[in-house]
Short mmCIF file of C-alpha atoms and ligand atoms in Angstrom, two decimals:
data_model
loop_
_atom_site.label_atom_id
_atom_site.label_comp_id
_atom_site.label_asym_id
_atom_site.label_seq_id
_atom_site.Cartn_x
_atom_site.Cartn_y
_atom_site.Cartn_z
CA MET Y 185 187.54 -45.75 44.77
CA ASN Y 186 188.73 -42.69 46.90
CA TYR Y 187 190.61 -41.66 49.64
CA LEU Y 188 187.42 -42.12 52.00
CA ASP Y 189 187.08 -45.54 51.11
CA GLY Y 190 188.49 -48.42 53.18
CA MET Y 191 191.16 -49.95 51.60
CA LEU Y 192 191.98 -53.66 52.78
CA ARG Y 193 189.56 -56.53 51.38
CA GLU Y 194 186.74 -57.95 52.95
CA GLY Y 195 187.98 -60.15 56.05
CA ALA Y 196 191.57 -58.77 56.19
CA LEU Y 197 191.91 -58.63 59.96
CA LYS Y 198 189.06 -61.53 60.82
CA GLY Y 199 190.13 -63.75 63.80
CA LYS Y 200 192.22 -60.80 65.31
CA ASN Y 201 191.28 -59.72 68.48
CA ILE Y 202 192.65 -55.79 69.16
CA LEU Y 203 192.78 -53.80 72.01
CA ILE Y 204 192.72 -49.93 71.70
CA THR Y 205 193.14 -47.77 74.31
CA GLY Y 206 191.36 -44.56 74.12
CA GLY Y 207 188.69 -46.20 72.09
CA GLY Y 208 186.19 -44.63 72.87
CA THR Y 209 186.41 -41.35 71.20
CA GLY Y 210 188.13 -39.70 67.86
CA LEU Y 211 190.59 -41.25 66.22
CA GLY Y 212 190.95 -44.59 68.19
CA LYS Y 213 187.34 -45.13 67.61
CA SER Y 214 187.48 -44.17 63.77
CA MET Y 215 189.96 -47.10 63.73
CA GLY Y 216 188.57 -49.66 65.64
CA GLU Y 217 185.35 -49.09 63.45
CA TYR Y 218 187.42 -49.65 60.72
CA PHE Y 219 188.66 -53.30 62.29
CA LEU Y 220 185.59 -54.30 63.04
CA GLU Y 221 184.41 -53.86 59.62
CA LEU Y 222 187.57 -56.19 58.35
CA GLY Y 223 186.28 -58.80 61.31
CA ALA Y 224 188.30 -57.92 63.90
CA ASN Y 225 186.97 -57.45 67.56
CA LEU Y 226 187.89 -55.35 70.28
CA VAL Y 227 188.22 -54.21 73.54
CA ILE Y 228 188.06 -50.46 74.17
CA THR Y 229 189.34 -48.74 77.19
CA SER Y 230 190.05 -45.55 78.86
CA ARG Y 231 189.25 -43.95 81.95
CA LYS Y 232 185.17 -43.01 81.39
CA ILE Y 233 183.15 -46.25 81.27
CA ASP Y 234 179.92 -44.53 80.09
CA ILE Y 235 181.64 -43.27 77.03
CA LEU Y 236 183.45 -46.82 76.54
CA LYS Y 237 179.64 -48.40 76.79
CA ASN Y 238 178.10 -45.90 74.40
CA THR Y 239 180.74 -46.45 71.80
CA ALA Y 240 180.51 -50.40 71.85
CA SER Y 241 177.29 -50.21 71.69
CA GLU Y 242 177.19 -47.94 68.57
CA MET Y 243 179.86 -49.78 66.92
CA MET Y 244 178.41 -53.19 67.25
CA LEU Y 245 175.29 -51.80 65.70
CA ASN Y 246 176.99 -50.20 62.82
CA LYS Y 247 179.68 -52.48 62.36
CA GLY Y 248 178.64 -55.86 63.82
CA GLY Y 249 181.50 -58.22 65.58
CA LYS Y 250 182.00 -57.91 69.25
CA VAL Y 251 183.20 -54.88 71.35
CA ILE Y 252 184.49 -55.25 75.08
CA PRO Y 253 184.45 -51.95 76.82
CA VAL Y 254 186.84 -51.93 79.92
CA ALA Y 255 187.66 -48.97 81.95
CA CYS Y 256 191.19 -48.50 82.95
CA ASP Y 257 193.30 -45.47 83.71
CA VAL Y 258 196.72 -46.01 81.70
CA ARG Y 259 198.79 -44.69 84.92
CA GLU Y 260 197.56 -47.17 87.49
CA ILE Y 261 199.46 -50.53 86.68
CA ASP Y 262 196.83 -52.32 89.02
CA GLN Y 263 193.90 -51.15 86.58
CA VAL Y 264 196.08 -51.78 83.47
CA GLU Y 265 196.75 -55.29 84.68
CA GLY Y 266 193.24 -55.82 85.20
CA MET Y 267 192.24 -54.53 82.17
CA TRP Y 268 194.48 -57.27 80.64
CA LYS Y 269 192.60 -59.98 82.36
CA GLU Y 270 189.39 -58.99 82.02
CA ALA Y 271 190.26 -58.47 77.93
CA ILE Y 272 191.84 -62.08 77.86
CA ASN Y 273 188.92 -63.67 79.95
CA GLU Y 274 186.33 -62.04 77.47
CA LEU Y 275 187.88 -62.98 74.13
CA GLY Y 276 190.35 -65.59 74.79
CA GLN Y 277 194.01 -64.09 74.12
CA ILE Y 278 194.42 -60.62 72.37
CA ASP Y 279 196.39 -59.93 69.53
CA VAL Y 280 197.40 -56.28 68.54
CA VAL Y 281 197.85 -53.49 71.25
CA LEU Y 282 197.01 -50.28 69.57
CA ASN Y 283 198.54 -47.35 72.37
CA ASN Y 284 196.37 -44.51 71.31
CA ALA Y 285 194.97 -43.09 74.44
CA ALA Y 286 196.59 -39.49 75.37
CA GLY Y 287 196.42 -36.17 77.31
CA ASN Y 288 197.96 -32.90 75.96
CA PHE Y 289 197.81 -29.48 77.25
CA ILE Y 290 198.50 -26.01 74.84
CA SER Y 291 200.58 -23.57 77.18
CA PRO Y 292 203.83 -21.57 77.50
CA THR Y 293 205.87 -24.42 79.22
CA GLU Y 294 206.53 -21.65 82.18
CA ARG Y 295 202.84 -21.81 83.10
CA LEU Y 296 202.33 -25.69 83.64
CA SER Y 297 202.38 -26.66 87.40
CA THR Y 298 204.59 -29.90 87.82
CA ASN Y 299 201.65 -31.83 88.36
CA ALA Y 300 200.28 -30.58 84.99
CA PHE Y 301 203.88 -31.70 83.45
CA ASN Y 302 203.63 -35.04 84.92
CA THR Y 303 199.87 -35.56 83.99
CA VAL Y 304 200.83 -35.52 80.11
CA LEU Y 305 204.06 -37.72 80.87
CA ASP Y 306 202.17 -40.42 83.05
CA ILE Y 307 199.50 -40.80 80.37
CA VAL Y 308 201.37 -40.67 77.46
CA LEU Y 309 204.97 -42.58 78.14
CA LYS Y 310 204.07 -44.11 81.67
CA GLY Y 311 200.80 -45.27 80.29
CA THR Y 312 202.44 -46.66 76.93
CA SER Y 313 204.99 -48.11 78.74
CA GLN Y 314 202.11 -50.42 81.26
CA VAL Y 315 200.24 -51.40 78.38
CA THR Y 316 202.74 -52.49 76.52
CA LEU Y 317 204.92 -54.55 79.17
CA THR Y 318 202.03 -56.16 80.49
CA ALA Y 319 201.22 -56.91 77.11
CA GLY Y 320 204.50 -57.85 75.89
CA LYS Y 321 205.26 -60.32 78.79
CA ASP Y 322 202.24 -62.44 78.74
CA TRP Y 323 202.60 -62.54 74.62
CA ILE Y 324 206.22 -63.83 75.67
CA GLU Y 325 205.19 -66.00 78.51
CA LYS Y 326 202.54 -67.20 76.37
CA ASN Y 327 204.95 -68.01 73.13
CA GLN Y 328 202.26 -66.02 71.48
CA LYS Y 329 203.17 -63.32 68.42
CA GLY Y 330 201.81 -60.40 68.75
CA VAL Y 331 201.71 -56.35 67.13
CA PHE Y 332 202.17 -53.36 68.61
CA LEU Y 333 200.68 -49.99 67.02
CA ASN Y 334 201.84 -46.99 68.85
CA ILE Y 335 200.21 -43.37 67.55
CA VAL Y 336 202.42 -40.34 68.25
CA THR Y 337 202.76 -37.26 66.31
CA THR Y 338 205.34 -35.34 63.99
CA TYR Y 339 207.04 -33.50 66.81
CA ALA Y 340 208.10 -36.32 68.40
CA TRP Y 341 211.21 -35.77 66.17
CA THR Y 342 210.88 -32.09 65.41
CA GLY Y 343 209.86 -31.22 69.01
CA SER Y 344 207.42 -28.08 69.46
CA GLY Y 345 207.19 -25.58 71.67
CA TYR Y 346 203.53 -24.73 73.56
CA VAL Y 347 203.64 -28.88 74.14
CA VAL Y 348 206.54 -29.57 75.62
CA PRO Y 349 205.35 -33.05 77.46
CA SER Y 350 203.76 -33.90 74.79
CA ALA Y 351 206.55 -33.84 72.42
CA ALA Y 352 208.91 -35.70 75.67
CA ALA Y 353 206.47 -38.34 76.15
CA LYS Y 354 206.24 -39.17 72.44
CA ALA Y 355 209.57 -38.84 71.23
CA GLY Y 356 209.63 -41.46 74.52
CA VAL Y 357 207.03 -43.91 72.94
CA LEU Y 358 208.94 -43.28 69.41
CA ALA Y 359 212.51 -44.89 70.92
CA MET Y 360 210.50 -47.36 72.77
CA THR Y 361 208.80 -48.31 69.49
CA ARG Y 362 212.04 -48.70 67.37
CA SER Y 363 213.97 -50.43 70.23
CA LEU Y 364 211.14 -52.89 71.22
CA ALA Y 365 210.86 -53.91 67.38
CA VAL Y 366 214.25 -54.66 67.33
CA GLU Y 367 214.29 -56.84 71.12
CA TRP Y 368 211.14 -58.39 70.33
CA ALA Y 369 211.21 -59.47 67.10
CA LYS Y 370 212.64 -62.56 67.88
CA TYR Y 371 209.14 -63.65 70.33
CA ARG Y 372 207.33 -62.85 66.88
CA ILE Y 373 206.57 -59.02 68.36
CA ARG Y 374 206.32 -56.43 65.84
CA SER Y 375 206.25 -52.55 67.24
CA ASN Y 376 205.76 -50.32 64.76
CA ALA Y 377 204.08 -46.47 64.87
CA ILE Y 378 202.00 -43.58 63.15
CA ALA Y 379 202.56 -40.23 63.13
CA PRO Y 380 199.50 -38.40 61.97
CA GLY Y 381 199.30 -34.63 61.34
CA PRO Y 382 196.00 -32.75 61.83
CA PHE Y 383 192.92 -34.75 61.77
CA PRO Y 384 189.65 -33.26 63.15
CA THR Y 385 188.51 -34.50 66.64
CA GLU Y 386 186.92 -33.20 69.78
CA GLY Y 387 189.94 -34.52 71.61
CA ALA Y 388 192.84 -33.02 69.56
CA TRP Y 389 190.94 -29.46 68.25
CA SER Y 390 188.13 -27.99 70.37
CA ARG Y 391 189.70 -28.95 73.53
CA LEU Y 392 193.01 -27.73 72.43
CA LEU Y 393 192.10 -24.87 70.13
CA PRO Y 394 189.16 -23.86 71.66
CA GLY Y 395 186.44 -20.99 70.51
CA ASP Y 396 188.00 -19.03 67.13
CA LEU Y 397 191.49 -20.45 67.78
CA VAL Y 398 190.98 -23.13 65.78
CA LYS Y 399 190.12 -20.51 62.82
CA LYS Y 400 192.73 -18.23 63.40
CA PHE Y 401 195.52 -20.88 63.47
CA ASP Y 402 193.78 -23.20 60.82
CA PRO Y 403 195.72 -26.53 61.17
CA ALA Y 404 194.87 -26.94 56.83
CA LYS Y 405 196.66 -23.76 56.07
CA LYS Y 406 199.58 -25.68 57.04
CA VAL Y 407 199.35 -28.46 55.09
CA PRO Y 408 201.03 -28.71 51.46
CA VAL Y 409 197.90 -30.69 50.16
CA GLY Y 410 195.79 -27.95 51.24
CA ARG Y 411 193.33 -29.84 53.67
CA VAL Y 412 193.06 -31.90 57.37
CA GLY Y 413 193.63 -35.48 57.16
CA GLU Y 414 190.28 -37.81 56.97
CA HIS Y 415 189.63 -40.31 59.86
CA GLN Y 416 189.55 -43.81 56.91
CA GLU Y 417 192.80 -42.69 55.44
CA LEU Y 418 194.30 -42.97 59.23
CA ALA Y 419 192.41 -46.40 59.50
CA ASN Y 420 193.52 -47.35 56.13
CA LEU Y 421 197.06 -47.34 57.66
CA ALA Y 422 196.44 -48.16 60.91
CA ALA Y 423 194.52 -51.13 59.86
CA TYR Y 424 197.77 -52.35 57.68
CA LEU Y 425 200.30 -52.17 60.06
CA VAL Y 426 197.84 -54.29 62.55
CA SER Y 427 197.37 -56.77 59.39
CA ASP Y 428 199.32 -59.69 58.73
CA PHE Y 429 199.78 -58.04 55.51
CA SER Y 430 202.69 -55.89 57.10
CA SER Y 431 204.63 -58.95 58.82
CA TYR Y 432 207.44 -57.49 57.24
CA VAL Y 433 207.16 -53.96 58.50
CA ASN Y 434 209.23 -53.77 61.95
CA GLY Y 435 210.01 -50.41 63.81
CA GLU Y 436 209.28 -48.36 61.82
CA VAL Y 437 207.18 -44.89 61.97
CA ILE Y 438 205.27 -43.78 59.37
CA THR Y 439 204.17 -40.28 58.94
CA ILE Y 440 200.49 -39.14 57.65
CA ASP Y 441 200.40 -35.38 57.19
CA GLY Y 442 199.95 -34.08 54.25
CA GLY Y 443 203.28 -32.98 54.39
CA GLU Y 444 203.11 -30.89 57.02
CA TRP Y 445 205.86 -31.18 59.09
CA LEU Y 446 208.59 -31.24 56.07
CA LYS Y 447 206.74 -27.73 54.89
CA GLY Y 448 207.95 -26.22 58.18
CA ALA Y 449 211.11 -27.92 58.29
CA GLY Y 450 212.46 -26.80 54.59
CA GLU Y 451 213.89 -23.52 54.75
CA PHE Y 452 212.33 -21.65 51.80
CA ASN Y 453 208.94 -23.63 51.96
CA ASN Y 454 206.84 -20.43 52.62
CA LEU Y 455 208.22 -18.70 49.38
CA ASP Y 456 204.76 -20.02 47.92
CA GLN Y 457 203.92 -16.70 49.50
CA ILE Y 458 205.49 -15.25 46.53
CA PRO Y 459 203.41 -14.44 43.77
CA LYS Y 460 204.01 -14.80 40.22
CA GLU Y 461 204.94 -11.47 39.44
CA MET Y 462 207.00 -11.17 42.29
CA TRP Y 463 209.12 -14.20 40.64
CA ASP Y 464 208.67 -12.39 36.75
CA MET Y 465 210.35 -9.75 38.46
CA MET Y 466 213.13 -11.08 40.14
CA GLU Y 467 214.10 -12.78 36.88
CA VAL Y 468 213.98 -9.47 34.97
CA SER Y 469 216.53 -8.08 37.72
CA ARG Y 470 218.15 -11.42 37.28
CA GLY Y 471 218.68 -10.94 33.27
CA LYS Y 472 216.11 -13.23 32.16
CA LYS Y 473 213.49 -12.63 29.63
CA VAL Y 474 210.42 -13.21 31.17
P1 LIG B 80 191.37 -37.70 71.84
O1 LIG B 80 189.40 -38.36 71.52
O2 LIG B 80 190.78 -36.80 73.24
O3 LIG B 80 191.60 -39.22 72.12
C1 LIG B 80 192.19 -39.38 73.46
C2 LIG B 80 191.82 -40.90 74.22
O4 LIG B 80 192.72 -41.18 75.15
C3 LIG B 80 190.63 -40.50 74.96
O5 LIG B 80 189.24 -41.70 74.48
C4 LIG B 80 190.50 -40.58 76.33
O6 LIG B 80 189.35 -41.10 76.78
C5 LIG B 80 191.52 -41.15 76.69
N1 LIG B 80 192.34 -41.30 78.03
C6 LIG B 80 193.24 -40.00 77.97
N2 LIG B 80 193.89 -40.11 79.37
C7 LIG B 80 193.54 -41.84 79.70
C8 LIG B 80 194.41 -42.19 80.73
N3 LIG B 80 194.63 -41.84 81.76
N4 LIG B 80 193.93 -43.98 80.43
C9 LIG B 80 193.06 -43.95 79.52
N5 LIG B 80 192.91 -43.44 78.58
C10 LIG B 80 193.01 -42.14 78.66
O7 LIG B 80 191.93 -37.06 70.62
P2 LIG B 80 192.41 -37.90 69.73
O8 LIG B 80 192.90 -36.73 68.46
O9 LIG B 80 191.85 -39.16 68.93
O10 LIG B 80 193.86 -38.85 69.75
C11 LIG B 80 194.13 -40.16 69.56
C12 LIG B 80 195.50 -40.25 69.73
O11 LIG B 80 196.01 -39.32 68.16
C13 LIG B 80 196.56 -39.31 70.51
O12 LIG B 80 197.45 -40.33 70.97
C14 LIG B 80 196.68 -38.00 70.24
O13 LIG B 80 198.07 -37.45 70.80
C15 LIG B 80 197.31 -38.73 68.79
N6 LIG B 80 197.27 -37.68 67.53
C16 LIG B 80 196.07 -37.03 67.22
C17 LIG B 80 196.13 -35.85 66.35
C18 LIG B 80 194.93 -35.04 65.79
O14 LIG B 80 194.92 -34.07 65.11
N7 LIG B 80 193.77 -35.66 66.50
C19 LIG B 80 197.59 -35.67 65.80
C20 LIG B 80 198.56 -36.02 66.23
C21 LIG B 80 198.39 -37.33 66.90
P3 LIG B 80 189.26 -41.06 78.82
O15 LIG B 80 189.02 -39.15 78.67
O16 LIG B 80 187.70 -41.87 79.14
O17 LIG B 80 190.37 -41.55 79.47
#
């Protein structure tokens, strides 16, 4: 067994119907594949129906189970409500919502148009809140228990230059996660979040850091454990948080980044660039024998 293996026991998600926004690509797809392996059925949703349909066929072929592709722009409440109705019609009920859809631009903030800034806020914050409210109201009305898992990022609490609308929106999603964890626990609705560090995907990497940029700003170099994340590692954590094994985990955000954000935060952490000989010299100059 190692970190590339699935962690939960066979059938751990049997009988669960899980809706994943942004489920046709990247991390949403990888988490979905593992949920299927564990016995869940899925609704995957995003704007591009062709991609969703291809992913759904591929997933069912490789992993079994049922995968329903539904087109929906999470910024549009009519589409969100329509998507939710279709999901219920297809699977009878949804037990888990994984809010994973996002948009992002890397840019000096002063170069962003109002429209670009708002687009990111609309997908990430408004989109997540619209999906969450639609699902939550329905669960409460039907007296049905439910689970939200929201994908944020570590700069939701540190902030980050050059991705300011994303940082602001993810911070809002994190606040919503914690707020609803308390307010809706009485309805048997849990809310948690995952903050991933760097995990290679087309969306987060090739589009955000095109060409040579990804080599120049190699994200692995900032990670204390010396590598980027493997999708299975994230899928293991997500599967645990949507499963009944985590029934007592509520209002939590779990970081999975190999220590990346703490490395940036600790005042002296970059002293690992000092070679052994220089440490020896410093000890000598302090009067300690090497
Ligand atoms: P990705 O493949 O680009 O995933 C984003 C998904 O969101 C796409 O499937 C996209 O599909 C969907 N989407 C975008 N706009 C939408 C809209 N208006 N309505 C509905 N769906 C929409 O990138 P990823 O790396 O897997 O990212 C997944 C999540 O992980 C995001 O929340 C991201 O912030 C988070 N994250 C990723 C990393 C990383 O290193 N990869 C690190 C930290 C956090 P359509 O284009 O078809 O709509």
